[in-house]
mmCIF file of C-alpha atoms in Angstrom:
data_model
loop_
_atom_site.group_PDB
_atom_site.id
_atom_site.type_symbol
_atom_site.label_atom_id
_atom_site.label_comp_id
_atom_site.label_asym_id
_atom_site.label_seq_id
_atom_site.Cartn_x
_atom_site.Cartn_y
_atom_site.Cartn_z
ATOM 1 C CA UNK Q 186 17.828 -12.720 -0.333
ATOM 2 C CA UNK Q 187 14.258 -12.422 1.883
ATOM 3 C CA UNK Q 188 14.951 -10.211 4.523
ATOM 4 C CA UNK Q 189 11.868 -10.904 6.592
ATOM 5 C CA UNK Q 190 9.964 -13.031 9.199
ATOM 6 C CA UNK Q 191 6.648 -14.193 8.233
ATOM 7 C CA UNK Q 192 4.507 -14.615 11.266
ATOM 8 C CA UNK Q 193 2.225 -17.753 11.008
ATOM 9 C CA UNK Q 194 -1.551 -17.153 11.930
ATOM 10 C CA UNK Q 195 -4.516 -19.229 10.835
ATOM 11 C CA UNK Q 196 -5.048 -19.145 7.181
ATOM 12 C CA UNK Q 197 -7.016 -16.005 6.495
ATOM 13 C CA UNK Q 198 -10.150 -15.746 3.921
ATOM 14 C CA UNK Q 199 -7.751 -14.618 0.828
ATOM 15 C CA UNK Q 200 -5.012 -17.020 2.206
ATOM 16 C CA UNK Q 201 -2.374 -13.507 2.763
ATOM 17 C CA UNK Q 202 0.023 -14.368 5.640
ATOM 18 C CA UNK Q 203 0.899 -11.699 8.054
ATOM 19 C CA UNK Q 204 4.256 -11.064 7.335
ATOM 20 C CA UNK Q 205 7.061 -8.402 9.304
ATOM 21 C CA UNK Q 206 9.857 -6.134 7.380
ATOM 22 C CA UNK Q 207 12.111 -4.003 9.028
ATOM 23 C CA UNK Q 208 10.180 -3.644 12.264
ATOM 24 C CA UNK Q 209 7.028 -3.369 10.763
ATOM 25 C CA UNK Q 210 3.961 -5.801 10.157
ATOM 26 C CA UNK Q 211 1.885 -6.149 6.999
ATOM 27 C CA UNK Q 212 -0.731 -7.929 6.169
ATOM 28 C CA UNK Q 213 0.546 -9.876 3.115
ATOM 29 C CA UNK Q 214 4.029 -11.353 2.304
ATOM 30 C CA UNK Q 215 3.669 -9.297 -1.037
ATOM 31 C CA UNK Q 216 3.122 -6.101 0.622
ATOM 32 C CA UNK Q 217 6.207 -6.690 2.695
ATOM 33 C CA UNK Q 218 8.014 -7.335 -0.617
ATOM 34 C CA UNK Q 219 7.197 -4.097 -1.865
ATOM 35 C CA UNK Q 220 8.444 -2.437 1.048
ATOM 36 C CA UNK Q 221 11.529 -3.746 0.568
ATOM 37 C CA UNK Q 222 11.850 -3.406 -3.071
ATOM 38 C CA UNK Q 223 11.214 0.642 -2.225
ATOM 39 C CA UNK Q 224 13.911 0.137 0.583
ATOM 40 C CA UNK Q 225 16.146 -0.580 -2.628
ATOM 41 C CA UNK Q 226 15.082 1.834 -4.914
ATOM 42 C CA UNK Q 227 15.962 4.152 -1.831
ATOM 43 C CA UNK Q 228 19.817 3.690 -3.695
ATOM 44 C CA UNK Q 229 18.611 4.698 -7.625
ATOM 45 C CA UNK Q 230 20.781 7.534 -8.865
ATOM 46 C CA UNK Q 231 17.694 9.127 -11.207
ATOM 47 C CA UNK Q 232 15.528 11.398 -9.473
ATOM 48 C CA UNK Q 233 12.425 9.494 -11.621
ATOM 49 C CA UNK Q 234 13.273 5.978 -9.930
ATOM 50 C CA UNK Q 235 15.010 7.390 -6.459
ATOM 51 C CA UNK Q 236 12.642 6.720 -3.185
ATOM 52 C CA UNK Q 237 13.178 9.454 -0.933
ATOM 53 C CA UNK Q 238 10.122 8.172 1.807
ATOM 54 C CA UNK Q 239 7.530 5.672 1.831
ATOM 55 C CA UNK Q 240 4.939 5.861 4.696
ATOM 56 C CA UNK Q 241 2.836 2.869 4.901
ATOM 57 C CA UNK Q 242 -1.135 2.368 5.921
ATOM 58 C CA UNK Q 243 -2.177 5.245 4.649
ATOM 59 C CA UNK Q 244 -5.612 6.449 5.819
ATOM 60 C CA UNK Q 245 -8.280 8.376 3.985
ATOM 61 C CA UNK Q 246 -11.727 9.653 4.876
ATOM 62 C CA UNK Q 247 -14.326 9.551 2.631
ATOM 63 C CA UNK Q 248 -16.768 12.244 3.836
ATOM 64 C CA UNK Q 249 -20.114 13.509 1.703
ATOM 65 C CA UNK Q 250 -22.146 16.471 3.058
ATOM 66 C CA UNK Q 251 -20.257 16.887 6.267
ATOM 67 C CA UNK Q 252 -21.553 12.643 6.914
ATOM 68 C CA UNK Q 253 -18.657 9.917 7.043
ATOM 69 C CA UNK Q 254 -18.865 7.406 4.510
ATOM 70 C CA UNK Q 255 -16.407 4.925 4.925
ATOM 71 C CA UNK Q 256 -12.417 4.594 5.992
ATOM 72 C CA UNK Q 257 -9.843 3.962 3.104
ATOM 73 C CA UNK Q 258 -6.772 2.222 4.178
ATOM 74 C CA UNK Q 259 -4.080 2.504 1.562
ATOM 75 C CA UNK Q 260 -0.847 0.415 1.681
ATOM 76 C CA UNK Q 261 1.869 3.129 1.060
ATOM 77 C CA UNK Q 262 2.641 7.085 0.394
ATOM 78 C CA UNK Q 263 5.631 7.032 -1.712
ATOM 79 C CA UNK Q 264 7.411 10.142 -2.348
ATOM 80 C CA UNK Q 265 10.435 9.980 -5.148
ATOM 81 C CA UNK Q 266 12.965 12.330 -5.467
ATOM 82 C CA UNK Q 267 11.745 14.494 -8.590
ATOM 83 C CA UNK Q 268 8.458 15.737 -6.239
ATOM 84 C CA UNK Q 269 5.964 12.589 -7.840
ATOM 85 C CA UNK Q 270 4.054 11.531 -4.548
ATOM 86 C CA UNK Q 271 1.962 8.462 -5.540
ATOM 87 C CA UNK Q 272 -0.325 6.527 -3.230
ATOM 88 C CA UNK Q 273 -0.199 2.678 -3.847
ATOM 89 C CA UNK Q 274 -2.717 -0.502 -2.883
ATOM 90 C CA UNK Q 275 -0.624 -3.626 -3.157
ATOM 91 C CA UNK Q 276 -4.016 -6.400 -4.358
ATOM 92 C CA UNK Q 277 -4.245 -9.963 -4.471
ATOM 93 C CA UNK Q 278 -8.145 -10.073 -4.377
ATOM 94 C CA UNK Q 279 -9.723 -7.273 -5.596
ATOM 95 C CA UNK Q 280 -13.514 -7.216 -3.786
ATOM 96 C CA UNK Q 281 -16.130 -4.963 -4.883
ATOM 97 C CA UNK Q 282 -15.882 -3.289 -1.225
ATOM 98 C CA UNK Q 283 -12.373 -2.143 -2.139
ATOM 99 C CA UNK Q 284 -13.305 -1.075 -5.824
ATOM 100 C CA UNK Q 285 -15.618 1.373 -4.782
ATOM 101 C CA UNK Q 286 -13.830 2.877 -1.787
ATOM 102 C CA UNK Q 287 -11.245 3.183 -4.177
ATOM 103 C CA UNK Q 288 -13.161 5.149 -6.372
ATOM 104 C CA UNK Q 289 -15.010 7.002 -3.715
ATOM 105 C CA UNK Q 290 -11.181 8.066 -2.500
ATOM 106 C CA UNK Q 291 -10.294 8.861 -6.133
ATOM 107 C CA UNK Q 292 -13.331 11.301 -6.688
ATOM 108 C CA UNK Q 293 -13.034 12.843 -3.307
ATOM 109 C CA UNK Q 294 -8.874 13.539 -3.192
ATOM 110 C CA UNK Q 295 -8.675 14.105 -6.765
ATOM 111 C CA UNK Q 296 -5.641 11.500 -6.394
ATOM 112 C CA UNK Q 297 -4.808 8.255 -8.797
ATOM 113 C CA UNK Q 298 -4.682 4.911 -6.515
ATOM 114 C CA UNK Q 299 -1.949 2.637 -8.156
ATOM 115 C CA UNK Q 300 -2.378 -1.100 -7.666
ATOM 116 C CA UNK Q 301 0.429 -3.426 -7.802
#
């Protein structure tokens, strides 16, 4: 069962459709998929697999001696119930722009980006 509205717009460079779950807009139908699939992992009964929060569009800063680099949008903070907090990019297209912010964001937060 879908439980949300995609919102037609003129086809975008990597074809994602703007698409709305539970109030809130994304920019792909796939990231609003994920939300929801954390929505039901909101009701697991192990603390590995439970959702406790998921915050999306996530941004980070990448700064190098005191100059601003570049802006890192991530597509969701997910905190689980055992503590884990994992930051997650939810790719189609993968464009070297995104590659290296990613690893620019990676170096600077001393964090793992997980793409799904």
């Amino acid at each position: 069962m879908k439980n949300y509205l995609v919102i037609p717009k003129t086809l975008s460079k990597y074809r994602n459709v703007q698409t709305e779950y539970g109030g809130i807009k994304f920019m792909s139908k796939k990231e609003a998929e994920y939300a929801m699939q954390l929505d039901w992992q909101k009701k697991a009964t192990s603390p590995r697999d439970k959702v406790v929060e998921w915050v999306p569009q996530v941004p980070f800063q990448v700064v190098l001696n005191g100059i601003k680099i570049c802006k890192y949008i991530a597509d969701f903070k997910v905190t689980y119930a055992d503590g884990r907090v994992e930051i997650v990019d939810v790719k189609g297209v993968r464009t070297d722009v995104y590659r290296l912010k990613k690893k620019l964001v990676e170096a600077q937060y001393g964090i793992k980006i997980i793409e799904v």
